[in-house]
PDB file of C-alpha atoms and ligand atoms in Angstrom:
ATOM      1  CA  MET A   1     -12.968  33.780  22.252  1.00 83.00           C
ATOM      2  CA  ALA A   2     -16.227  35.543  22.825  1.00 97.00           C
ATOM      3  CA  THR A   3     -18.760  34.696  25.508  1.00 98.00           C
ATOM      4  CA  ILE A   4     -21.674  33.052  23.694  1.00 98.00           C
ATOM      5  CA  ILE A   5     -24.924  34.608  24.906  1.00 98.00           C
ATOM      6  CA  ASP A   6     -27.249  31.631  25.161  1.00 98.00           C
ATOM      7  CA  GLY A   7     -30.695  33.007  24.318  1.00 98.00           C
ATOM      8  CA  LYS A   8     -32.189  29.540  24.113  1.00 98.00           C
ATOM      9  CA  ALA A   9     -31.299  28.642  27.714  1.00 98.00           C
ATOM     10  CA  LEU A  10     -32.320  32.028  29.077  1.00 98.00           C
ATOM     11  CA  ALA A  11     -35.632  31.882  27.181  1.00 98.00           C
ATOM     12  CA  ALA A  12     -36.380  28.488  28.745  1.00 98.00           C
ATOM     13  CA  LYS A  13     -35.827  30.015  32.186  1.00 98.00           C
ATOM     14  CA  ILE A  14     -38.175  32.920  31.367  1.00 98.00           C
ATOM     15  CA  ARG A  15     -40.858  30.529  30.072  1.00 98.00           C
ATOM     16  CA  SER A  16     -40.712  28.441  33.238  1.00 98.00           C
ATOM     17  CA  GLN A  17     -41.131  31.617  35.324  1.00 98.00           C
ATOM     18  CA  ALA A  18     -44.079  32.649  33.102  1.00 98.00           C
ATOM     19  CA  LYS A  19     -45.569  29.198  33.621  1.00 98.00           C
ATOM     20  CA  ARG A  20     -45.381  29.567  37.419  1.00 98.00           C
ATOM     21  CA  GLU A  21     -46.988  33.002  37.213  1.00 98.00           C
ATOM     22  CA  ALA A  22     -49.726  31.776  34.869  1.00 98.00           C
ATOM     23  CA  GLU A  23     -50.547  29.038  37.418  1.00 98.00           C
ATOM     24  CA  GLU A  24     -50.808  31.630  40.188  1.00 97.00           C
ATOM     25  CA  LEU A  25     -53.119  33.745  38.046  1.00 97.00           C
ATOM     26  CA  ARG A  26     -55.368  30.810  37.242  1.00 96.00           C
ATOM     27  CA  ALA A  27     -55.521  29.987  40.976  1.00 96.00           C
ATOM     28  CA  GLU A  28     -56.736  33.566  41.516  1.00 95.00           C
ATOM     29  CA  GLY A  29     -59.416  33.072  38.855  1.00 95.00           C
ATOM     30  CA  VAL A  30     -57.649  35.220  36.233  1.00 96.00           C
ATOM     31  CA  VAL A  31     -57.357  33.699  32.733  1.00 95.00           C
ATOM     32  CA  PRO A  32     -54.034  34.762  31.161  1.00 97.00           C
ATOM     33  CA  GLY A  33     -55.275  34.112  27.611  1.00 98.00           C
ATOM     34  CA  LEU A  34     -53.573  35.191  24.381  1.00 98.00           C
ATOM     35  CA  ALA A  35     -55.497  35.798  21.156  1.00 99.00           C
ATOM     36  CA  VAL A  36     -53.331  35.427  18.053  1.00 98.00           C
ATOM     37  CA  VAL A  37     -54.761  36.927  14.874  1.00 98.00           C
ATOM     38  CA  LEU A  38     -53.308  35.928  11.510  1.00 98.00           C
ATOM     39  CA  VAL A  39     -54.696  37.273   8.249  1.00 98.00           C
ATOM     40  CA  GLY A  40     -53.798  35.332   5.097  1.00 98.00           C
ATOM     41  CA  ASN A  41     -51.453  32.470   4.298  1.00 93.00           C
ATOM     42  CA  ASP A  42     -47.937  33.857   4.490  1.00 96.00           C
ATOM     43  CA  PRO A  43     -45.861  30.717   5.249  1.00 96.00           C
ATOM     44  CA  ALA A  44     -43.340  32.485   7.516  1.00 94.00           C
ATOM     45  CA  SER A  45     -46.149  34.110   9.514  1.00 97.00           C
ATOM     46  CA  ARG A  46     -47.904  30.753   9.873  1.00 97.00           C
ATOM     47  CA  THR A  47     -44.703  29.247  11.271  1.00 96.00           C
ATOM     48  CA  TYR A  48     -44.264  32.105  13.775  1.00 96.00           C
ATOM     49  CA  VAL A  49     -47.891  31.851  14.883  1.00 98.00           C
ATOM     50  CA  ARG A  50     -47.639  28.082  15.385  1.00 98.00           C
ATOM     51  CA  ALA A  51     -44.559  28.624  17.541  1.00 97.00           C
ATOM     52  CA  LYS A  52     -46.429  31.187  19.664  1.00 98.00           C
ATOM     53  CA  HIS A  53     -49.290  28.741  20.275  1.00 98.00           C
ATOM     54  CA  ARG A  54     -46.731  26.080  21.254  1.00 98.00           C
ATOM     55  CA  ASP A  55     -45.074  28.452  23.733  1.00 98.00           C
ATOM     56  CA  CYS A  56     -48.486  29.250  25.229  1.00 98.00           C
ATOM     57  CA  GLU A  57     -49.224  25.559  25.659  1.00 98.00           C
ATOM     58  CA  GLU A  58     -45.906  25.022  27.446  1.00 98.00           C
ATOM     59  CA  CYS A  59     -46.587  27.970  29.774  1.00 98.00           C
ATOM     60  CA  GLY A  60     -50.190  27.067  30.602  1.00 98.00           C
ATOM     61  CA  ILE A  61     -51.426  30.166  28.797  1.00 98.00           C
ATOM     62  CA  PRO A  62     -54.695  29.495  26.926  1.00 98.00           C
ATOM     63  CA  SER A  63     -54.259  30.617  23.315  1.00 98.00           C
ATOM     64  CA  PHE A  64     -57.033  31.473  20.903  1.00 98.00           C
ATOM     65  CA  ASP A  65     -56.320  31.089  17.219  1.00 98.00           C
ATOM     66  CA  TYR A  66     -57.957  33.496  14.757  1.00 98.00           C
ATOM     67  CA  THR A  67     -56.671  32.559  11.332  1.00 98.00           C
ATOM     68  CA  LEU A  68     -58.607  34.724   8.882  1.00 98.00           C
ATOM     69  CA  SER A  69     -58.830  34.627   5.122  1.00 98.00           C
ATOM     70  CA  GLU A  70     -56.655  36.847   2.945  1.00 98.00           C
ATOM     71  CA  GLN A  71     -59.862  38.667   1.896  1.00 98.00           C
ATOM     72  CA  THR A  72     -60.758  39.798   5.424  1.00 98.00           C
ATOM     73  CA  THR A  73     -61.875  43.444   5.356  1.00 98.00           C
ATOM     74  CA  GLN A  74     -60.669  46.214   7.624  1.00 98.00           C
ATOM     75  CA  GLU A  75     -64.160  46.387   9.180  1.00 98.00           C
ATOM     76  CA  GLU A  76     -64.183  42.653   9.926  1.00 98.00           C
ATOM     77  CA  LEU A  77     -60.751  42.800  11.532  1.00 98.00           C
ATOM     78  CA  LEU A  78     -61.596  45.882  13.616  1.00 98.00           C
ATOM     79  CA  SER A  79     -64.819  44.243  14.734  1.00 98.00           C
ATOM     80  CA  LEU A  80     -62.920  41.128  15.876  1.00 99.00           C
ATOM     81  CA  LEU A  81     -60.452  43.301  17.808  1.00 99.00           C
ATOM     82  CA  SER A  82     -63.312  45.143  19.468  1.00 98.00           C
ATOM     83  CA  GLU A  83     -64.765  41.799  20.584  1.00 98.00           C
ATOM     84  CA  LEU A  84     -61.356  40.595  21.882  1.00 98.00           C
ATOM     85  CA  ASN A  85     -60.789  43.899  23.712  1.00 98.00           C
ATOM     86  CA  GLY A  86     -63.965  43.194  25.663  1.00 98.00           C
ATOM     87  CA  ARG A  87     -63.287  39.563  26.579  1.00 98.00           C
ATOM     88  CA  SER A  88     -62.190  38.845  30.142  1.00 96.00           C
ATOM     89  CA  ASP A  89     -60.463  35.577  29.150  1.00 97.00           C
ATOM     90  CA  VAL A  90     -58.238  37.417  26.655  1.00 98.00           C
ATOM     91  CA  ALA A  91     -55.423  39.207  28.474  1.00 98.00           C
ATOM     92  CA  GLY A  92     -53.259  39.738  25.408  1.00 98.00           C
ATOM     93  CA  ILE A  93     -53.927  40.337  21.712  1.00 98.00           C
ATOM     94  CA  LEU A  94     -51.354  39.884  18.967  1.00 98.00           C
ATOM     95  CA  VAL A  95     -51.995  40.613  15.289  1.00 98.00           C
ATOM     96  CA  GLN A  96     -49.268  38.950  13.256  1.00 98.00           C
ATOM     97  CA  MET A  97     -47.468  41.342  10.882  1.00 97.00           C
ATOM     98  CA  PRO A  98     -47.201  41.974   8.017  1.00 96.00           C
ATOM     99  CA  LEU A  99     -50.865  42.335   7.114  1.00 98.00           C
ATOM    100  CA  PRO A 100     -52.068  42.062   3.502  1.00 98.00           C
ATOM    101  CA  ASP A 101     -51.678  45.353   1.598  1.00 97.00           C
ATOM    102  CA  HIS A 102     -55.379  46.213   1.543  1.00 98.00           C
ATOM    103  CA  LEU A 103     -55.448  46.472   5.351  1.00 98.00           C
ATOM    104  CA  ASP A 104     -54.328  49.549   7.287  1.00 98.00           C
ATOM    105  CA  ALA A 105     -51.829  48.176   9.820  1.00 98.00           C
ATOM    106  CA  GLU A 106     -51.582  51.450  11.761  1.00 98.00           C
ATOM    107  CA  ALA A 107     -55.341  51.563  12.305  1.00 98.00           C
ATOM    108  CA  VAL A 108     -55.324  47.885  13.307  1.00 98.00           C
ATOM    109  CA  ILE A 109     -52.562  48.381  15.891  1.00 98.00           C
ATOM    110  CA  ALA A 110     -54.334  51.460  17.267  1.00 98.00           C
ATOM    111  CA  ALA A 111     -57.565  49.448  17.662  1.00 99.00           C
ATOM    112  CA  ILE A 112     -55.992  47.045  20.187  1.00 98.00           C
ATOM    113  CA  ASP A 113     -56.625  47.953  23.836  1.00 98.00           C
ATOM    114  CA  PRO A 114     -53.177  49.262  24.952  1.00 98.00           C
ATOM    115  CA  ALA A 115     -53.526  47.180  28.142  1.00 98.00           C
ATOM    116  CA  LYS A 116     -53.750  44.026  25.957  1.00 98.00           C
ATOM    117  CA  ASP A 117     -51.097  45.091  23.433  1.00 98.00           C
ATOM    118  CA  VAL A 118     -48.554  42.362  24.225  1.00 98.00           C
ATOM    119  CA  ASP A 119     -46.501  43.298  21.144  1.00 98.00           C
ATOM    120  CA  GLY A 120     -45.985  46.793  22.588  1.00 98.00           C
ATOM    121  CA  PHE A 121     -46.695  48.320  19.163  1.00 98.00           C
ATOM    122  CA  HIS A 122     -49.618  50.589  20.149  1.00 98.00           C
ATOM    123  CA  PRO A 123     -48.776  54.334  20.032  1.00 98.00           C
ATOM    124  CA  MET A 124     -49.746  54.575  23.716  1.00 98.00           C
ATOM    125  CA  ASN A 125     -47.160  51.950  24.706  1.00 98.00           C
ATOM    126  CA  LEU A 126     -44.491  53.371  22.394  1.00 98.00           C
ATOM    127  CA  GLY A 127     -45.268  56.817  23.825  1.00 98.00           C
ATOM    128  CA  LYS A 128     -44.815  55.462  27.353  1.00 97.00           C
ATOM    129  CA  LEU A 129     -41.455  54.048  26.284  1.00 98.00           C
ATOM    130  CA  VAL A 130     -40.413  57.458  24.928  1.00 98.00           C
ATOM    131  CA  ARG A 131     -41.493  59.120  28.180  1.00 97.00           C
ATOM    132  CA  GLY A 132     -39.814  56.511  30.401  1.00 96.00           C
ATOM    133  CA  LEU A 133     -43.126  55.327  31.869  1.00 97.00           C
ATOM    134  CA  PRO A 134     -44.009  51.693  32.614  1.00 96.00           C
ATOM    135  CA  GLY A 135     -45.892  50.004  29.764  1.00 97.00           C
ATOM    136  CA  LEU A 136     -45.909  46.888  27.603  1.00 98.00           C
ATOM    137  CA  ARG A 137     -42.591  46.803  25.734  1.00 98.00           C
ATOM    138  CA  PRO A 138     -41.908  45.344  22.249  1.00 98.00           C
ATOM    139  CA  CYS A 139     -40.653  41.791  22.720  1.00 98.00           C
ATOM    140  CA  THR A 140     -37.463  41.762  20.646  1.00 98.00           C
ATOM    141  CA  PRO A 141     -35.740  44.790  22.188  1.00 98.00           C
ATOM    142  CA  ALA A 142     -37.045  43.776  25.634  1.00 98.00           C
ATOM    143  CA  GLY A 143     -35.420  40.371  25.078  1.00 98.00           C
ATOM    144  CA  VAL A 144     -32.127  42.007  24.123  1.00 99.00           C
ATOM    145  CA  MET A 145     -32.170  44.128  27.291  1.00 98.00           C
ATOM    146  CA  ARG A 146     -32.839  41.004  29.362  1.00 98.00           C
ATOM    147  CA  MET A 147     -29.905  39.188  27.759  1.00 98.00           C
ATOM    148  CA  LEU A 148     -27.577  42.103  28.554  1.00 98.00           C
ATOM    149  CA  GLU A 149     -28.819  42.165  32.141  1.00 98.00           C
ATOM    150  CA  GLU A 150     -28.447  38.396  32.645  1.00 98.00           C
ATOM    151  CA  TYR A 151     -24.896  38.489  31.317  1.00 98.00           C
ATOM    152  CA  GLY A 152     -23.934  41.417  33.564  1.00 98.00           C
ATOM    153  CA  ILE A 153     -23.519  43.848  30.671  1.00 98.00           C
ATOM    154  CA  ASP A 154     -24.509  47.322  31.890  1.00 98.00           C
ATOM    155  CA  PRO A 155     -25.116  49.744  28.994  1.00 99.00           C
ATOM    156  CA  ALA A 156     -24.532  52.798  31.231  1.00 99.00           C
ATOM    157  CA  GLY A 157     -21.751  54.964  29.829  1.00 98.00           C
ATOM    158  CA  LYS A 158     -21.187  52.647  26.846  1.00 98.00           C
ATOM    159  CA  ASN A 159     -21.451  53.528  23.177  1.00 99.00           C
ATOM    160  CA  ALA A 160     -24.399  51.518  21.899  1.00 99.00           C
ATOM    161  CA  VAL A 161     -24.966  51.383  18.150  1.00 99.00           C
ATOM    162  CA  VAL A 162     -28.230  50.071  16.727  1.00 99.00           C
ATOM    163  CA  VAL A 163     -28.208  49.235  13.024  1.00 98.00           C
ATOM    164  CA  GLY A 164     -31.751  49.445  11.656  1.00 98.00           C
ATOM    165  CA  ARG A 165     -34.595  51.839  12.470  1.00 98.00           C
ATOM    166  CA  SER A 166     -37.767  49.743  12.298  1.00 97.00           C
ATOM    167  CA  SER A 167     -40.665  50.484  14.638  1.00 96.00           C
ATOM    168  CA  ILE A 168     -40.568  46.866  15.852  1.00 96.00           C
ATOM    169  CA  VAL A 169     -36.864  46.675  16.715  1.00 98.00           C
ATOM    170  CA  GLY A 170     -34.481  49.546  15.911  1.00 98.00           C
ATOM    171  CA  LYS A 171     -36.418  52.511  17.307  1.00 98.00           C
ATOM    172  CA  PRO A 172     -37.626  50.903  20.572  1.00 98.00           C
ATOM    173  CA  MET A 173     -34.194  49.267  21.011  1.00 98.00           C
ATOM    174  CA  SER A 174     -32.465  52.653  20.852  1.00 98.00           C
ATOM    175  CA  LEU A 175     -34.917  54.085  23.413  1.00 98.00           C
ATOM    176  CA  MET A 176     -34.381  51.189  25.821  1.00 98.00           C
ATOM    177  CA  LEU A 177     -30.600  51.503  25.589  1.00 98.00           C
ATOM    178  CA  LEU A 178     -30.957  55.245  26.150  1.00 98.00           C
ATOM    179  CA  ALA A 179     -33.131  54.580  29.209  1.00 98.00           C
ATOM    180  CA  ALA A 180     -30.284  52.364  30.458  1.00 98.00           C
ATOM    181  CA  ASN A 181     -27.912  55.351  30.119  1.00 98.00           C
ATOM    182  CA  ALA A 182     -26.002  54.256  27.014  1.00 99.00           C
ATOM    183  CA  THR A 183     -24.840  56.814  24.464  1.00 99.00           C
ATOM    184  CA  VAL A 184     -26.902  55.672  21.501  1.00 99.00           C
ATOM    185  CA  THR A 185     -26.316  55.931  17.756  1.00 98.00           C
ATOM    186  CA  VAL A 186     -28.871  54.636  15.262  1.00 98.00           C
ATOM    187  CA  ALA A 187     -27.330  53.711  11.906  1.00 98.00           C
ATOM    188  CA  HIS A 188     -29.571  52.946   8.923  1.00 98.00           C
ATOM    189  CA  SER A 189     -29.719  52.721   5.142  1.00 97.00           C
ATOM    190  CA  GLY A 190     -29.157  56.487   4.879  1.00 98.00           C
ATOM    191  CA  THR A 191     -26.034  56.488   7.093  1.00 98.00           C
ATOM    192  CA  ALA A 192     -22.930  57.607   5.167  1.00 98.00           C
ATOM    193  CA  ASP A 193     -20.519  55.119   6.748  1.00 98.00           C
ATOM    194  CA  VAL A 194     -22.288  52.330   8.641  1.00 98.00           C
ATOM    195  CA  ALA A 195     -19.028  50.394   9.156  1.00 98.00           C
ATOM    196  CA  ALA A 196     -17.392  53.373  10.879  1.00 98.00           C
ATOM    197  CA  ALA A 197     -20.445  53.811  13.113  1.00 98.00           C
ATOM    198  CA  CYS A 198     -20.290  50.128  14.062  1.00 99.00           C
ATOM    199  CA  ARG A 199     -16.590  50.296  14.873  1.00 98.00           C
ATOM    200  CA  ALA A 200     -17.348  52.858  17.602  1.00 98.00           C
ATOM    201  CA  ALA A 201     -19.741  50.468  19.354  1.00 99.00           C
ATOM    202  CA  ASP A 202     -19.146  48.889  22.751  1.00 99.00           C
ATOM    203  CA  ILE A 203     -22.583  47.308  22.295  1.00 99.00           C
ATOM    204  CA  LEU A 204     -23.664  46.642  18.710  1.00 99.00           C
ATOM    205  CA  VAL A 205     -27.237  45.586  17.937  1.00 99.00           C
ATOM    206  CA  VAL A 206     -27.859  44.631  14.324  1.00 98.00           C
ATOM    207  CA  ALA A 207     -31.376  44.435  12.901  1.00 98.00           C
ATOM    208  CA  THR A 208     -31.168  44.925   9.151  1.00 98.00           C
ATOM    209  CA  GLY A 209     -32.368  41.637   7.650  1.00 97.00           C
ATOM    210  CA  ARG A 210     -29.205  41.453   5.510  1.00 98.00           C
ATOM    211  CA  ALA A 211     -27.367  38.151   5.811  1.00 98.00           C
ATOM    212  CA  LYS A 212     -23.853  38.433   7.307  1.00 98.00           C
ATOM    213  CA  MET A 213     -23.721  42.181   6.640  1.00 98.00           C
ATOM    214  CA  VAL A 214     -21.546  42.916   9.674  1.00 98.00           C
ATOM    215  CA  THR A 215     -18.044  41.561   9.150  1.00 98.00           C
ATOM    216  CA  ALA A 216     -15.158  41.355  11.643  1.00 98.00           C
ATOM    217  CA  ASP A 217     -13.555  44.608  10.414  1.00 98.00           C
ATOM    218  CA  TRP A 218     -16.745  46.474  11.472  1.00 98.00           C
ATOM    219  CA  VAL A 219     -16.431  45.372  15.094  1.00 99.00           C
ATOM    220  CA  LYS A 220     -14.317  46.838  17.885  1.00 98.00           C
ATOM    221  CA  PRO A 221     -12.351  44.051  19.624  1.00 98.00           C
ATOM    222  CA  GLY A 222     -14.159  43.079  22.824  1.00 98.00           C
ATOM    223  CA  ALA A 223     -17.507  44.564  21.778  1.00 99.00           C
ATOM    224  CA  VAL A 224     -20.834  42.957  22.691  1.00 99.00           C
ATOM    225  CA  VAL A 225     -22.580  41.949  19.439  1.00 99.00           C
ATOM    226  CA  ILE A 226     -26.324  41.252  19.384  1.00 99.00           C
ATOM    227  CA  ASP A 227     -27.678  39.799  16.142  1.00 98.00           C
ATOM    228  CA  VAL A 228     -31.419  40.251  15.577  1.00 98.00           C
ATOM    229  CA  GLY A 229     -31.287  38.866  12.014  1.00 98.00           C
ATOM    230  CA  MET A 230     -32.994  35.704  10.787  1.00 96.00           C
ATOM    231  CA  ASP A 231     -31.663  35.323   7.260  1.00 97.00           C
ATOM    232  CA  ARG A 232     -30.527  32.642   4.819  1.00 96.00           C
ATOM    233  CA  ASP A 233     -26.984  32.476   3.470  1.00 95.00           C
ATOM    234  CA  GLU A 234     -25.937  31.560  -0.121  1.00 95.00           C
ATOM    235  CA  SER A 235     -26.516  27.878   0.602  1.00 96.00           C
ATOM    236  CA  GLY A 236     -29.946  28.462   2.165  1.00 96.00           C
ATOM    237  CA  LYS A 237     -28.715  27.907   5.726  1.00 97.00           C
ATOM    238  CA  LEU A 238     -30.209  29.983   8.544  1.00 97.00           C
ATOM    239  CA  CYS A 239     -27.878  32.807   9.576  1.00 98.00           C
ATOM    240  CA  GLY A 240     -27.977  36.285  11.076  1.00 98.00           C
ATOM    241  CA  ASP A 241     -27.051  39.823  10.030  1.00 98.00           C
ATOM    242  CA  VAL A 242     -23.576  39.234  11.518  1.00 98.00           C
ATOM    243  CA  ASP A 243     -20.818  37.068  10.030  1.00 98.00           C
ATOM    244  CA  TYR A 244     -20.750  34.934  13.184  1.00 98.00           C
ATOM    245  CA  ALA A 245     -17.743  32.713  12.396  1.00 98.00           C
ATOM    246  CA  GLU A 246     -15.452  35.717  11.916  1.00 98.00           C
ATOM    247  CA  VAL A 247     -16.924  38.177  14.429  1.00 98.00           C
ATOM    248  CA  GLU A 248     -16.983  35.568  17.211  1.00 98.00           C
ATOM    249  CA  LYS A 249     -13.152  35.580  17.103  1.00 98.00           C
ATOM    250  CA  ILE A 250     -12.883  39.230  18.170  1.00 98.00           C
ATOM    251  CA  ALA A 251     -16.124  40.088  20.010  1.00 98.00           C
ATOM    252  CA  GLY A 252     -16.277  40.082  23.813  1.00 98.00           C
ATOM    253  CA  ALA A 253     -19.729  38.506  23.696  1.00 99.00           C
ATOM    254  CA  ILE A 254     -22.043  37.516  20.858  1.00 99.00           C
ATOM    255  CA  THR A 255     -25.493  36.026  20.246  1.00 99.00           C
ATOM    256  CA  PRO A 256     -25.729  33.040  17.878  1.00 98.00           C
ATOM    257  CA  VAL A 257     -28.378  32.585  15.159  1.00 98.00           C
ATOM    258  CA  PRO A 258     -30.339  30.459  15.770  1.00 98.00           C
ATOM    259  CA  GLY A 259     -30.429  30.283  19.571  1.00 98.00           C
ATOM    260  CA  GLY A 260     -29.923  33.945  20.427  1.00 98.00           C
ATOM    261  CA  VAL A 261     -32.461  36.742  20.066  1.00 98.00           C
ATOM    262  CA  GLY A 262     -35.191  34.620  18.417  1.00 97.00           C
ATOM    263  CA  PRO A 263     -36.107  32.454  21.429  1.00 98.00           C
ATOM    264  CA  MET A 264     -35.881  35.519  23.678  1.00 98.00           C
ATOM    265  CA  THR A 265     -38.453  37.405  21.594  1.00 98.00           C
ATOM    266  CA  ARG A 266     -40.902  34.530  22.006  1.00 98.00           C
ATOM    267  CA  ALA A 267     -40.200  34.222  25.742  1.00 98.00           C
ATOM    268  CA  MET A 268     -40.765  37.931  26.312  1.00 98.00           C
ATOM    269  CA  LEU A 269     -44.166  37.575  24.664  1.00 98.00           C
ATOM    270  CA  MET A 270     -45.099  35.036  27.344  1.00 98.00           C
ATOM    271  CA  GLU A 271     -43.845  37.443  30.011  1.00 98.00           C
ATOM    272  CA  ASN A 272     -45.911  40.265  28.473  1.00 98.00           C
ATOM    273  CA  VAL A 273     -49.066  38.118  28.453  1.00 98.00           C
ATOM    274  CA  VAL A 274     -48.645  37.351  32.164  1.00 98.00           C
ATOM    275  CA  ALA A 275     -47.954  41.033  32.891  1.00 98.00           C
ATOM    276  CA  ALA A 276     -51.038  42.085  30.903  1.00 98.00           C
ATOM    277  CA  ALA A 277     -53.158  39.514  32.766  1.00 97.00           C
ATOM    278  CA  ARG A 278     -51.936  40.879  36.084  1.00 96.00           C
ATOM    279  CA  GLY A 279     -52.638  44.385  34.876  1.00 93.00           C
ATOM    280  CA  ILE A 280     -49.147  45.450  35.770  1.00 68.00           C
ATOM    281  CA  GLU A 281     -46.960  47.412  33.474  1.00 60.00           C
ATOM    282  CA  GLN A 282     -43.273  46.784  33.079  1.00 64.00           C
ATOM    283  CA  GLY A 283     -40.566  49.384  32.817  1.00 60.00           C
ATOM    284  CA  CYS A 284     -37.022  49.344  31.534  1.00 54.00           C
TER     285      CYS A 284
HETATM  286  N1  GUN B 301     -43.909  40.045  12.525  1.00 94.86           N
HETATM  287  C1  GUN B 301     -42.574  39.980  12.700  1.00 94.86           C
HETATM  288  N2  GUN B 301     -42.256  40.166  14.002  1.00 94.86           N
HETATM  289  C2  GUN B 301     -43.416  40.330  14.646  1.00 94.86           C
HETATM  290  C3  GUN B 301     -43.733  40.557  16.020  1.00 94.86           C
HETATM  291  O1  GUN B 301     -42.877  40.658  16.910  1.00 94.86           O
HETATM  292  N3  GUN B 301     -45.060  40.672  16.295  1.00 94.86           N
HETATM  293  C4  GUN B 301     -46.012  40.611  15.343  1.00 94.86           C
HETATM  294  N4  GUN B 301     -47.282  40.779  15.710  1.00 94.86           N
HETATM  295  N5  GUN B 301     -45.759  40.411  14.069  1.00 94.86           N
HETATM  296  C5  GUN B 301     -44.461  40.270  13.729  1.00 94.86           C
END
């Protein structure tokens, strides 16, 4: 029986710490505000954004909602970001992705002040991650590292396999595991034998967006399995990229979906907002 890594409980602990720190900041006259920019009406994005505002409310972090029409131009969006970059009550800026096709996401990300980039997506922050310098870190992989730490799982000397190579999860995840002295493999859609790569993993992080892709025969007995997926199974039920019911029987530790990585991603955003408001940069 695997240890169940309880992301929900750990996230609650991180939010209560963020709340204490936000109170301290306010007492010092610093406003730890978060501006959340959403362009268009994508229902999933709206749900995520609502959840972020709720988290802010719980943590005593003022949140500013900028829900813009689908027709917003690049110039309008860049002009808003320029205004937010200059506001002293906005410590963090988040532009919900994906953006509508007519907008240039790379230019939008690059227009956010790196010191307010609480998503950790700006090339400056990703560059700092590559170079091992303190900076704002992307929330999902930062949340995974925190879960490993809290459960006493040291990546040093372990074979860590990351499945997926997105800029939001897979690539920064592999760099953070590398910084923690794991031997890192990144498997992706072009990998000849993904199952074989997974079977070599002591720590397996799966971020593919494919429901229940990782089955028990892909997992080394005793491995730590981290599921970043948020998918729907055949019956429409929420599930991850890992076949939890089967893999749980052989893994050493595993994250559930829901209640694993998801709440941790949101909690790390709160931590990043507080860090940005303090003007301190976090390392890994
Ligand atoms: N869309 C999906 N995940 C994320 C995220 O972590 N941040 C932002 N800004 N957009 C997303």
